Amino acid sequence: MSESTYTAGSPTPVLSVSPVVLPAPGRAVDLEVRVSAPVTGSDLPVILLSHGQGYSNHLSSLNGYAPLAGFWAAHGFVVIQPTHLSSRTLSLDPDHPEAPLYWRSRAEDMKHILDRLDAIEAAVPQLLGRLDPSRVAVAGHSMGGHTASLLLGARLTDPHDGTEVNLAEPRIKAGVLLAAPGRGGDALTAFTAENYSFFSTTDFSGMTTPTLVVAGDKDTSAHLTVRGAEWHTDPYFLSPSPKSLLTLFDAEHGLGGISGYDVAETTDENPERVSAVQWLTWAYLRSELYPGDSAWQAACDTLTAGPGPLGRVESR
């Protein structure tokens, strides 16, 4: 399945600026973001992209996920990528109460970005007046998928004080969860329940924002869950509609290599699969943010056309 199989128009040259530094009082360090945008166009929709974790030092930062950020920007989105406090690039105090994954701070980073879109425009003069703040989406891979799910309406109980946490962000109109964590409870390994206890109470019943869940059918994530690959489909099956699920055949946690080009920890490197993720996520967000846009239906039809499809889509 080549890029030319889909229809999204010709890619536009991309402007990428980093770091854009947003002062963040009370945060361990100021918030640094990368901003990628097409060099032309106005009233541009925005995608907030939350990085995952991993073995590499810099993929978990504003310097990761170039295959997604570059593609989305070349096809009409402004992509904003924060370096969360969980990033290896920051080397923060491991004894911080939220360390090492900083689940709450990650979601707060995204809210802070939305609060300061004017500052981002001012820091990147080529963007001034070109953003459409009424059309905002969030996307996240792995731990970034957990961050995105909280912004889309998923809830959990804070393991430190027992309070229910609601970080839903009404300014976000659609989302994409890429290999995101599923439910807690008996789905978790003992290691996860002990070391990442915030996963234990994840509840998707309030995740009402339209969302595309992307899962690999070989993504067992055995260090996190005892349920195998189906765990990553929980955000689809355990949340209210409208939702869509893209299941990628033979895909593992890297979904073919979305976190970066030629990444050693990608166990299922497959450029064709990455191309499918690029196009289908782009098409989904186009159609959600612009009602009546046919990109999503066209991409779904193309995915299943011909012999040997790369995956399947279901919706409810």
PDB file of C-alpha atoms in Angstrom:
ATOM      1  CA  MET A   1       0.000   0.000   0.000  1.00  0.00           C
ATOM      2  CA  SER A   2       1.815   3.077  -1.209  1.00  0.00           C
ATOM      3  CA  GLU A   3       1.192   6.725  -0.376  1.00  0.00           C
ATOM      4  CA  SER A   4      -0.242   7.240  -3.816  1.00  0.00           C
ATOM      5  CA  THR A   5      -3.001   4.748  -2.993  1.00  0.00           C
ATOM      6  CA  TYR A   6      -4.619   7.410  -0.805  1.00  0.00           C
ATOM      7  CA  THR A   7      -5.796  10.889  -1.728  1.00  0.00           C
ATOM      8  CA  ALA A   8      -4.804  13.811   0.463  1.00  0.00           C
ATOM      9  CA  GLY A   9      -3.318  16.216  -2.040  1.00  0.00           C
ATOM     10  CA  SER A  10       0.353  16.929  -2.573  1.00  0.00           C
ATOM     11  CA  PRO A  11       2.451  17.390   0.561  1.00  0.00           C
ATOM     12  CA  THR A  12       3.383  20.961   1.447  1.00  0.00           C
ATOM     13  CA  PRO A  13       6.889  21.912   2.629  1.00  0.00           C
ATOM     14  CA  VAL A  14       7.064  21.938   6.406  1.00  0.00           C
ATOM     15  CA  LEU A  15       8.449  24.520   8.816  1.00  0.00           C
ATOM     16  CA  SER A  16       9.637  23.002  12.125  1.00  0.00           C
ATOM     17  CA  VAL A  17      10.832  25.133  15.042  1.00  0.00           C
ATOM     18  CA  SER A  18      12.224  23.953  18.381  1.00  0.00           C
ATOM     19  CA  PRO A  19      12.555  24.515  21.172  1.00  0.00           C
ATOM     20  CA  VAL A  20       9.760  26.961  21.755  1.00  0.00           C
ATOM     21  CA  VAL A  21       9.923  27.569  25.506  1.00  0.00           C
ATOM     22  CA  LEU A  22       6.742  28.202  27.472  1.00  0.00           C
ATOM     23  CA  PRO A  23       7.285  29.462  31.028  1.00  0.00           C
ATOM     24  CA  ALA A  24       5.577  27.070  33.438  1.00  0.00           C
ATOM     25  CA  PRO A  25       5.645  28.254  37.072  1.00  0.00           C
ATOM     26  CA  GLY A  26       5.574  25.341  39.483  1.00  0.00           C
ATOM     27  CA  ARG A  27       6.839  22.847  36.902  1.00  0.00           C
ATOM     28  CA  ALA A  28      10.297  21.361  37.473  1.00  0.00           C
ATOM     29  CA  VAL A  29      11.502  23.012  34.244  1.00  0.00           C
ATOM     30  CA  ASP A  30       9.841  25.254  31.683  1.00  0.00           C
ATOM     31  CA  LEU A  31       7.870  23.454  28.978  1.00  0.00           C
ATOM     32  CA  GLU A  32       9.703  23.024  25.672  1.00  0.00           C
ATOM     33  CA  VAL A  33       7.780  22.198  22.504  1.00  0.00           C
ATOM     34  CA  ARG A  34       8.447  21.600  18.831  1.00  0.00           C
ATOM     35  CA  VAL A  35       6.066  23.231  16.373  1.00  0.00           C
ATOM     36  CA  SER A  36       5.728  21.808  12.858  1.00  0.00           C
ATOM     37  CA  ALA A  37       3.466  23.409  10.274  1.00  0.00           C
ATOM     38  CA  PRO A  38       2.925  23.692   6.538  1.00  0.00           C
ATOM     39  CA  VAL A  39       4.602  26.788   5.129  1.00  0.00           C
ATOM     40  CA  THR A  40       1.332  27.882   3.513  1.00  0.00           C
ATOM     41  CA  GLY A  41      -2.314  27.898   4.496  1.00  0.00           C
ATOM     42  CA  SER A  42      -4.515  29.597   7.054  1.00  0.00           C
ATOM     43  CA  ASP A  43      -7.063  28.544   9.689  1.00  0.00           C
ATOM     44  CA  LEU A  44      -4.874  25.514  10.353  1.00  0.00           C
ATOM     45  CA  PRO A  45      -6.115  22.807  12.736  1.00  0.00           C
ATOM     46  CA  VAL A  46      -3.851  21.714  15.595  1.00  0.00           C
ATOM     47  CA  ILE A  47      -2.670  18.290  16.784  1.00  0.00           C
ATOM     48  CA  LEU A  48      -1.074  17.954  20.216  1.00  0.00           C
ATOM     49  CA  LEU A  49       1.251  14.928  20.031  1.00  0.00           C
ATOM     50  CA  SER A  50       2.266  13.190  23.267  1.00  0.00           C
ATOM     51  CA  HIS A  51       5.399  11.029  23.160  1.00  0.00           C
ATOM     52  CA  GLY A  52       5.730   7.611  24.739  1.00  0.00           C
ATOM     53  CA  GLN A  53       8.559   6.171  26.782  1.00  0.00           C
ATOM     54  CA  GLY A  54      11.252   3.747  25.644  1.00  0.00           C
ATOM     55  CA  TYR A  55      14.917   2.843  25.591  1.00  0.00           C
ATOM     56  CA  SER A  56      16.094   5.655  23.332  1.00  0.00           C
ATOM     57  CA  ASN A  57      17.164   8.926  24.897  1.00  0.00           C
ATOM     58  CA  HIS A  58      15.529  11.395  22.527  1.00  0.00           C
ATOM     59  CA  LEU A  59      12.452   9.761  20.984  1.00  0.00           C
ATOM     60  CA  SER A  60      10.645  10.500  24.256  1.00  0.00           C
ATOM     61  CA  SER A  61      10.869  14.230  23.708  1.00  0.00           C
ATOM     62  CA  LEU A  62      10.040  16.934  21.199  1.00  0.00           C
ATOM     63  CA  ASN A  63      12.601  15.282  18.888  1.00  0.00           C
ATOM     64  CA  GLY A  64      10.639  12.038  18.371  1.00  0.00           C
ATOM     65  CA  TYR A  65       7.805  10.869  16.134  1.00  0.00           C
ATOM     66  CA  ALA A  66       9.032  12.544  12.952  1.00  0.00           C
ATOM     67  CA  PRO A  67       7.127  10.081  10.704  1.00  0.00           C
ATOM     68  CA  LEU A  68       3.832  11.296  12.155  1.00  0.00           C
ATOM     69  CA  ALA A  69       4.598  14.951  12.868  1.00  0.00           C
ATOM     70  CA  GLY A  70       6.135  15.537   9.468  1.00  0.00           C
ATOM     71  CA  PHE A  71       3.319  13.853   7.583  1.00  0.00           C
ATOM     72  CA  TRP A  72       0.511  15.562   9.455  1.00  0.00           C
ATOM     73  CA  ALA A  73       2.172  18.966   9.045  1.00  0.00           C
ATOM     74  CA  ALA A  74       2.767  18.385   5.332  1.00  0.00           C
ATOM     75  CA  HIS A  75      -0.953  17.755   4.954  1.00  0.00           C
ATOM     76  CA  GLY A  76      -2.370  20.781   6.695  1.00  0.00           C
ATOM     77  CA  PHE A  77      -2.026  20.420  10.466  1.00  0.00           C
ATOM     78  CA  VAL A  78       0.037  22.352  12.981  1.00  0.00           C
ATOM     79  CA  VAL A  79       1.661  19.712  15.189  1.00  0.00           C
ATOM     80  CA  ILE A  80       2.840  20.672  18.678  1.00  0.00           C
ATOM     81  CA  GLN A  81       5.085  18.218  20.535  1.00  0.00           C
ATOM     82  CA  PRO A  82       6.015  18.794  24.183  1.00  0.00           C
ATOM     83  CA  THR A  83       8.918  17.301  26.075  1.00  0.00           C
ATOM     84  CA  HIS A  84       7.103  15.850  29.090  1.00  0.00           C
ATOM     85  CA  LEU A  85       8.814  15.621  32.479  1.00  0.00           C
ATOM     86  CA  SER A  86       9.078  11.846  31.959  1.00  0.00           C
ATOM     87  CA  SER A  87      11.582  12.367  29.136  1.00  0.00           C
ATOM     88  CA  ARG A  88      15.046  10.864  29.584  1.00  0.00           C
ATOM     89  CA  THR A  89      16.454  14.101  28.187  1.00  0.00           C
ATOM     90  CA  LEU A  90      15.604  15.927  31.428  1.00  0.00           C
ATOM     91  CA  SER A  91      17.131  13.536  34.003  1.00  0.00           C
ATOM     92  CA  LEU A  92      14.885  14.755  36.799  1.00  0.00           C
ATOM     93  CA  ASP A  93      14.875  13.601  40.417  1.00  0.00           C
ATOM     94  CA  PRO A  94      13.742   9.947  40.411  1.00  0.00           C
ATOM     95  CA  ASP A  95      12.237  10.399  43.881  1.00  0.00           C
ATOM     96  CA  HIS A  96       9.634  12.914  42.753  1.00  0.00           C
ATOM     97  CA  PRO A  97       6.145  11.642  43.751  1.00  0.00           C
ATOM     98  CA  GLU A  98       5.040  11.436  40.094  1.00  0.00           C
ATOM     99  CA  ALA A  99       8.292   9.969  38.759  1.00  0.00           C
ATOM    100  CA  PRO A 100       9.107   8.268  36.525  1.00  0.00           C
ATOM    101  CA  LEU A 101       6.086   8.677  34.229  1.00  0.00           C
ATOM    102  CA  TYR A 102       4.525  11.945  35.481  1.00  0.00           C
ATOM    103  CA  TRP A 103       1.026  10.931  34.386  1.00  0.00           C
ATOM    104  CA  ARG A 104      -0.736  14.057  35.673  1.00  0.00           C
ATOM    105  CA  SER A 105       1.923  16.533  34.569  1.00  0.00           C
ATOM    106  CA  ARG A 106       1.786  15.138  31.041  1.00  0.00           C
ATOM    107  CA  ALA A 107      -1.884  16.007  30.661  1.00  0.00           C
ATOM    108  CA  GLU A 108      -1.338  19.392  32.291  1.00  0.00           C
ATOM    109  CA  ASP A 109       1.387  20.090  29.704  1.00  0.00           C
ATOM    110  CA  MET A 110      -1.198  19.809  26.942  1.00  0.00           C
ATOM    111  CA  LYS A 111      -3.613  22.152  28.716  1.00  0.00           C
ATOM    112  CA  HIS A 112      -0.778  24.637  29.195  1.00  0.00           C
ATOM    113  CA  ILE A 113      -0.031  24.531  25.465  1.00  0.00           C
ATOM    114  CA  LEU A 114      -3.664  25.330  24.656  1.00  0.00           C
ATOM    115  CA  ASP A 115      -3.592  28.174  27.163  1.00  0.00           C
ATOM    116  CA  ARG A 116      -0.530  29.635  25.411  1.00  0.00           C
ATOM    117  CA  LEU A 117      -1.269  29.220  21.722  1.00  0.00           C
ATOM    118  CA  ASP A 118      -0.850  32.985  21.413  1.00  0.00           C
ATOM    119  CA  ALA A 119       2.672  32.743  22.826  1.00  0.00           C
ATOM    120  CA  ILE A 120       3.492  29.930  20.419  1.00  0.00           C
ATOM    121  CA  GLU A 121       2.296  32.033  17.485  1.00  0.00           C
ATOM    122  CA  ALA A 122       4.404  34.937  18.702  1.00  0.00           C
ATOM    123  CA  ALA A 123       7.479  32.719  19.041  1.00  0.00           C
ATOM    124  CA  VAL A 124       7.044  31.408  15.482  1.00  0.00           C
ATOM    125  CA  PRO A 125       6.231  34.552  13.472  1.00  0.00           C
ATOM    126  CA  GLN A 126       5.545  32.493  10.323  1.00  0.00           C
ATOM    127  CA  LEU A 127       2.508  31.082  12.170  1.00  0.00           C
ATOM    128  CA  LEU A 128       1.054  34.367  13.367  1.00  0.00           C
ATOM    129  CA  GLY A 129      -2.692  34.408  12.743  1.00  0.00           C
ATOM    130  CA  ARG A 130      -2.705  31.053  10.967  1.00  0.00           C
ATOM    131  CA  LEU A 131      -4.031  28.731  13.719  1.00  0.00           C
ATOM    132  CA  ASP A 132      -7.639  27.670  14.186  1.00  0.00           C
ATOM    133  CA  PRO A 133      -8.017  27.134  17.953  1.00  0.00           C
ATOM    134  CA  SER A 134     -11.533  25.763  17.467  1.00  0.00           C
ATOM    135  CA  ARG A 135     -10.148  22.660  15.729  1.00  0.00           C
ATOM    136  CA  VAL A 136      -7.797  20.882  18.111  1.00  0.00           C
ATOM    137  CA  ALA A 137      -7.017  17.158  18.351  1.00  0.00           C
ATOM    138  CA  VAL A 138      -4.728  15.126  20.590  1.00  0.00           C
ATOM    139  CA  ALA A 139      -2.709  12.065  19.654  1.00  0.00           C
ATOM    140  CA  GLY A 140      -0.393   9.911  21.733  1.00  0.00           C
ATOM    141  CA  HIS A 141       1.612   6.715  21.487  1.00  0.00           C
ATOM    142  CA  SER A 142       1.939   4.214  24.341  1.00  0.00           C
ATOM    143  CA  MET A 143       2.280   6.283  27.541  1.00  0.00           C
ATOM    144  CA  GLY A 144       1.363   9.236  25.359  1.00  0.00           C
ATOM    145  CA  GLY A 145      -1.834   7.351  24.568  1.00  0.00           C
ATOM    146  CA  HIS A 146      -2.599   7.278  28.281  1.00  0.00           C
ATOM    147  CA  THR A 147      -2.048  11.036  28.409  1.00  0.00           C
ATOM    148  CA  ALA A 148      -4.332  11.553  25.427  1.00  0.00           C
ATOM    149  CA  SER A 149      -7.024   9.302  26.898  1.00  0.00           C
ATOM    150  CA  LEU A 150      -7.184  11.444  30.060  1.00  0.00           C
ATOM    151  CA  LEU A 151      -7.641  14.574  27.965  1.00  0.00           C
ATOM    152  CA  LEU A 152     -10.371  12.803  25.981  1.00  0.00           C
ATOM    153  CA  GLY A 153     -12.290  11.955  29.163  1.00  0.00           C
ATOM    154  CA  ALA A 154     -10.855   8.793  30.717  1.00  0.00           C
ATOM    155  CA  ARG A 155     -10.517   8.960  34.489  1.00  0.00           C
ATOM    156  CA  LEU A 156      -8.522   7.339  37.257  1.00  0.00           C
ATOM    157  CA  THR A 157      -8.106   7.428  41.004  1.00  0.00           C
ATOM    158  CA  ASP A 158      -5.002   9.205  42.247  1.00  0.00           C
ATOM    159  CA  PRO A 159      -3.025   6.504  44.054  1.00  0.00           C
ATOM    160  CA  HIS A 160      -1.556   9.065  46.465  1.00  0.00           C
ATOM    161  CA  ASP A 161      -4.739  10.600  47.864  1.00  0.00           C
ATOM    162  CA  GLY A 162      -7.602   8.434  46.562  1.00  0.00           C
ATOM    163  CA  THR A 163      -9.388  11.234  44.699  1.00  0.00           C
ATOM    164  CA  GLU A 164     -10.969  10.752  41.282  1.00  0.00           C
ATOM    165  CA  VAL A 165      -9.021  12.610  38.610  1.00  0.00           C
ATOM    166  CA  ASN A 166     -10.879  14.243  35.733  1.00  0.00           C
ATOM    167  CA  LEU A 167      -8.540  15.942  33.241  1.00  0.00           C
ATOM    168  CA  ALA A 168     -10.947  16.041  30.282  1.00  0.00           C
ATOM    169  CA  GLU A 169     -10.204  19.002  28.024  1.00  0.00           C
ATOM    170  CA  PRO A 170     -13.239  20.437  26.198  1.00  0.00           C
ATOM    171  CA  ARG A 171     -11.066  22.375  23.744  1.00  0.00           C
ATOM    172  CA  ILE A 172      -9.961  19.030  22.270  1.00  0.00           C
ATOM    173  CA  LYS A 173     -12.499  17.848  19.706  1.00  0.00           C
ATOM    174  CA  ALA A 174     -11.024  14.496  18.593  1.00  0.00           C
ATOM    175  CA  GLY A 175      -8.247  12.074  19.436  1.00  0.00           C
ATOM    176  CA  VAL A 176      -6.014   9.274  18.229  1.00  0.00           C
ATOM    177  CA  LEU A 177      -4.735   6.637  20.678  1.00  0.00           C
ATOM    178  CA  LEU A 178      -1.768   4.673  19.309  1.00  0.00           C
ATOM    179  CA  ALA A 179      -0.935   1.432  21.173  1.00  0.00           C
ATOM    180  CA  ALA A 180      -2.434   3.010  24.283  1.00  0.00           C
ATOM    181  CA  PRO A 181      -2.754   1.251  27.653  1.00  0.00           C
ATOM    182  CA  GLY A 182      -6.020  -0.471  28.473  1.00  0.00           C
ATOM    183  CA  ARG A 183      -7.932  -1.040  31.700  1.00  0.00           C
ATOM    184  CA  GLY A 184      -6.387  -1.713  35.083  1.00  0.00           C
ATOM    185  CA  GLY A 185      -7.333  -4.192  37.780  1.00  0.00           C
ATOM    186  CA  ASP A 186      -6.625  -7.821  36.996  1.00  0.00           C
ATOM    187  CA  ALA A 187      -5.481  -6.907  33.469  1.00  0.00           C
ATOM    188  CA  LEU A 188      -2.156  -5.662  34.822  1.00  0.00           C
ATOM    189  CA  THR A 189       0.985  -7.590  35.615  1.00  0.00           C
ATOM    190  CA  ALA A 190       2.093  -7.552  39.242  1.00  0.00           C
ATOM    191  CA  PHE A 191       5.031  -5.363  38.245  1.00  0.00           C
ATOM    192  CA  THR A 192       2.769  -2.751  36.665  1.00  0.00           C
ATOM    193  CA  ALA A 193       0.336  -2.715  39.573  1.00  0.00           C
ATOM    194  CA  GLU A 194       3.192  -2.203  42.028  1.00  0.00           C
ATOM    195  CA  ASN A 195       5.314   0.280  40.113  1.00  0.00           C
ATOM    196  CA  TYR A 196       2.743   2.172  38.037  1.00  0.00           C
ATOM    197  CA  SER A 197      -0.263   2.025  40.330  1.00  0.00           C
ATOM    198  CA  PHE A 198      -2.050   4.884  38.541  1.00  0.00           C
ATOM    199  CA  PHE A 199      -2.820   2.379  35.764  1.00  0.00           C
ATOM    200  CA  SER A 200      -4.861   0.259  38.179  1.00  0.00           C
ATOM    201  CA  THR A 201      -8.024   2.366  38.149  1.00  0.00           C
ATOM    202  CA  THR A 202      -8.222   3.563  34.539  1.00  0.00           C
ATOM    203  CA  ASP A 203     -11.881   4.041  33.597  1.00  0.00           C
ATOM    204  CA  PHE A 204     -12.864   4.743  29.986  1.00  0.00           C
ATOM    205  CA  SER A 205     -16.617   5.126  30.634  1.00  0.00           C
ATOM    206  CA  GLY A 206     -16.339   8.919  30.565  1.00  0.00           C
ATOM    207  CA  MET A 207     -14.186   9.112  27.425  1.00  0.00           C
ATOM    208  CA  THR A 208     -16.890  10.659  25.254  1.00  0.00           C
ATOM    209  CA  THR A 209     -14.755  12.615  22.752  1.00  0.00           C
ATOM    210  CA  PRO A 210     -14.626  11.032  19.269  1.00  0.00           C
ATOM    211  CA  THR A 211     -11.497   8.883  19.143  1.00  0.00           C
ATOM    212  CA  LEU A 212      -9.653   6.535  16.812  1.00  0.00           C
ATOM    213  CA  VAL A 213      -7.960   3.682  18.690  1.00  0.00           C
ATOM    214  CA  VAL A 214      -5.027   2.102  16.809  1.00  0.00           C
ATOM    215  CA  ALA A 215      -3.830  -1.303  18.010  1.00  0.00           C
ATOM    216  CA  GLY A 216      -1.447  -3.943  16.700  1.00  0.00           C
ATOM    217  CA  ASP A 217      -2.726  -7.518  16.924  1.00  0.00           C
ATOM    218  CA  LYS A 218       0.771  -8.713  17.954  1.00  0.00           C
ATOM    219  CA  ASP A 219       1.350  -5.993  20.569  1.00  0.00           C
ATOM    220  CA  THR A 220       1.354  -8.201  23.659  1.00  0.00           C
ATOM    221  CA  SER A 221       3.112  -5.706  25.995  1.00  0.00           C
ATOM    222  CA  ALA A 222       3.811  -8.593  28.369  1.00  0.00           C
ATOM    223  CA  HIS A 223       5.646  -6.354  30.846  1.00  0.00           C
ATOM    224  CA  LEU A 224       2.445  -4.361  31.416  1.00  0.00           C
ATOM    225  CA  THR A 225      -0.546  -6.654  30.939  1.00  0.00           C
ATOM    226  CA  VAL A 226      -1.571 -10.301  31.212  1.00  0.00           C
ATOM    227  CA  ARG A 227      -4.276  -9.886  28.552  1.00  0.00           C
ATOM    228  CA  GLY A 228      -2.077  -9.739  25.487  1.00  0.00           C
ATOM    229  CA  ALA A 229      -2.718  -7.561  22.457  1.00  0.00           C
ATOM    230  CA  GLU A 230      -6.438  -7.142  23.119  1.00  0.00           C
ATOM    231  CA  TRP A 231      -5.576  -4.919  26.120  1.00  0.00           C
ATOM    232  CA  HIS A 232      -4.790  -2.083  23.721  1.00  0.00           C
ATOM    233  CA  THR A 233      -8.338  -2.242  22.313  1.00  0.00           C
ATOM    234  CA  ASP A 234      -9.937  -1.465  25.710  1.00  0.00           C
ATOM    235  CA  PRO A 235     -10.201   2.281  25.020  1.00  0.00           C
ATOM    236  CA  TYR A 236     -12.463   1.365  22.092  1.00  0.00           C
ATOM    237  CA  PHE A 237     -14.625  -1.297  23.690  1.00  0.00           C
ATOM    238  CA  LEU A 238     -14.941   0.286  27.161  1.00  0.00           C
ATOM    239  CA  SER A 239     -15.790   3.854  26.149  1.00  0.00           C
ATOM    240  CA  PRO A 240     -18.971   5.434  24.789  1.00  0.00           C
ATOM    241  CA  SER A 241     -19.448   5.949  21.059  1.00  0.00           C
ATOM    242  CA  PRO A 242     -18.545   7.505  18.705  1.00  0.00           C
ATOM    243  CA  LYS A 243     -15.323   5.526  18.435  1.00  0.00           C
ATOM    244  CA  SER A 244     -13.355   3.753  15.713  1.00  0.00           C
ATOM    245  CA  LEU A 245     -10.808   0.951  16.011  1.00  0.00           C
ATOM    246  CA  LEU A 246      -8.000   0.355  13.535  1.00  0.00           C
ATOM    247  CA  THR A 247      -6.462  -3.077  14.087  1.00  0.00           C
ATOM    248  CA  LEU A 248      -3.155  -3.500  12.275  1.00  0.00           C
ATOM    249  CA  PHE A 249      -2.260  -7.050  11.298  1.00  0.00           C
ATOM    250  CA  ASP A 250       1.110  -8.379  12.567  1.00  0.00           C
ATOM    251  CA  ALA A 251       1.863  -5.022  14.182  1.00  0.00           C
ATOM    252  CA  GLU A 252       3.716  -4.808  17.473  1.00  0.00           C
ATOM    253  CA  HIS A 253       4.102  -1.869  19.851  1.00  0.00           C
ATOM    254  CA  GLY A 254       5.989   0.321  17.389  1.00  0.00           C
ATOM    255  CA  LEU A 255       3.177   0.042  14.827  1.00  0.00           C
ATOM    256  CA  GLY A 256       5.779  -0.369  12.108  1.00  0.00           C
ATOM    257  CA  GLY A 257       8.059   2.440  13.286  1.00  0.00           C
ATOM    258  CA  ILE A 258       6.029   5.558  14.102  1.00  0.00           C
ATOM    259  CA  SER A 259       8.304   6.848  16.885  1.00  0.00           C
ATOM    260  CA  GLY A 260      11.182   7.718  14.554  1.00  0.00           C
ATOM    261  CA  TYR A 261      13.067   6.758  11.426  1.00  0.00           C
ATOM    262  CA  ASP A 262      15.246   3.616  11.689  1.00  0.00           C
ATOM    263  CA  VAL A 263      14.637   3.214  15.419  1.00  0.00           C
ATOM    264  CA  ALA A 264      16.482   0.207  16.833  1.00  0.00           C
ATOM    265  CA  GLU A 265      13.748  -0.629  19.346  1.00  0.00           C
ATOM    266  CA  THR A 266      11.094  -0.946  16.638  1.00  0.00           C
ATOM    267  CA  THR A 267      10.470  -4.706  16.604  1.00  0.00           C
ATOM    268  CA  ASP A 268       8.098  -4.683  13.637  1.00  0.00           C
ATOM    269  CA  GLU A 269       9.668  -2.203  11.227  1.00  0.00           C
ATOM    270  CA  ASN A 270       7.429  -1.883   8.209  1.00  0.00           C
ATOM    271  CA  PRO A 271       7.352   1.348   6.139  1.00  0.00           C
ATOM    272  CA  GLU A 272       4.107   0.312   4.474  1.00  0.00           C
ATOM    273  CA  ARG A 273       2.445  -0.047   7.880  1.00  0.00           C
ATOM    274  CA  VAL A 274       3.746   3.363   8.957  1.00  0.00           C
ATOM    275  CA  SER A 275       2.329   4.845   5.754  1.00  0.00           C
ATOM    276  CA  ALA A 276      -1.057   3.348   6.563  1.00  0.00           C
ATOM    277  CA  VAL A 277      -0.965   4.804  10.092  1.00  0.00           C
ATOM    278  CA  GLN A 278       0.005   8.214   8.730  1.00  0.00           C
ATOM    279  CA  TRP A 279      -2.803   8.335   6.206  1.00  0.00           C
ATOM    280  CA  LEU A 280      -5.553   6.773   8.279  1.00  0.00           C
ATOM    281  CA  THR A 281      -4.911   8.949  11.337  1.00  0.00           C
ATOM    282  CA  TRP A 282      -4.735  12.050   9.153  1.00  0.00           C
ATOM    283  CA  ALA A 283      -7.976  11.081   7.405  1.00  0.00           C
ATOM    284  CA  TYR A 284      -9.778  10.351  10.673  1.00  0.00           C
ATOM    285  CA  LEU A 285      -8.876  13.723  12.157  1.00  0.00           C
ATOM    286  CA  ARG A 286      -9.750  15.554   8.955  1.00  0.00           C
ATOM    287  CA  SER A 287     -13.231  14.062   8.944  1.00  0.00           C
ATOM    288  CA  GLU A 288     -13.810  14.601  12.669  1.00  0.00           C
ATOM    289  CA  LEU A 289     -12.663  18.219  12.674  1.00  0.00           C
ATOM    290  CA  TYR A 290     -14.388  19.030   9.374  1.00  0.00           C
ATOM    291  CA  PRO A 291     -17.804  17.335   9.374  1.00  0.00           C
ATOM    292  CA  GLY A 292     -18.730  16.181   5.906  1.00  0.00           C
ATOM    293  CA  ASP A 293     -15.119  15.622   4.848  1.00  0.00           C
ATOM    294  CA  SER A 294     -14.937  12.212   3.136  1.00  0.00           C
ATOM    295  CA  ALA A 295     -11.238  11.508   3.819  1.00  0.00           C
ATOM    296  CA  TRP A 296     -11.881   8.909   6.548  1.00  0.00           C
ATOM    297  CA  GLN A 297     -14.359   6.858   4.566  1.00  0.00           C
ATOM    298  CA  ALA A 298     -12.082   6.933   1.523  1.00  0.00           C
ATOM    299  CA  ALA A 299      -9.078   5.804   3.591  1.00  0.00           C
ATOM    300  CA  CYS A 300     -11.055   2.965   5.167  1.00  0.00           C
ATOM    301  CA  ASP A 301     -12.214   1.789   1.746  1.00  0.00           C
ATOM    302  CA  THR A 302      -8.652   1.837   0.461  1.00  0.00           C
ATOM    303  CA  LEU A 303      -7.311  -0.059   3.483  1.00  0.00           C
ATOM    304  CA  THR A 304      -9.539  -3.057   2.838  1.00  0.00           C
ATOM    305  CA  ALA A 305      -9.366  -3.010  -0.957  1.00  0.00           C
ATOM    306  CA  GLY A 306      -7.360  -5.663  -2.777  1.00  0.00           C
ATOM    307  CA  PRO A 307      -5.552  -8.731  -1.477  1.00  0.00           C
ATOM    308  CA  GLY A 308      -3.606  -8.787   1.779  1.00  0.00           C
ATOM    309  CA  PRO A 309      -4.987  -5.751   3.637  1.00  0.00           C
ATOM    310  CA  LEU A 310      -2.780  -4.285   6.361  1.00  0.00           C
ATOM    311  CA  GLY A 311      -5.619  -4.096   8.858  1.00  0.00           C
ATOM    312  CA  ARG A 312      -9.308  -3.591   9.473  1.00  0.00           C
ATOM    313  CA  VAL A 313     -11.507  -0.804  10.788  1.00  0.00           C
ATOM    314  CA  GLU A 314     -14.653  -1.041  12.889  1.00  0.00           C
ATOM    315  CA  SER A 315     -16.748   1.778  14.293  1.00  0.00           C
ATOM    316  CA  ARG A 316     -19.634   2.306  16.637  1.00  0.00           C
TER     317      ARG A 316
END
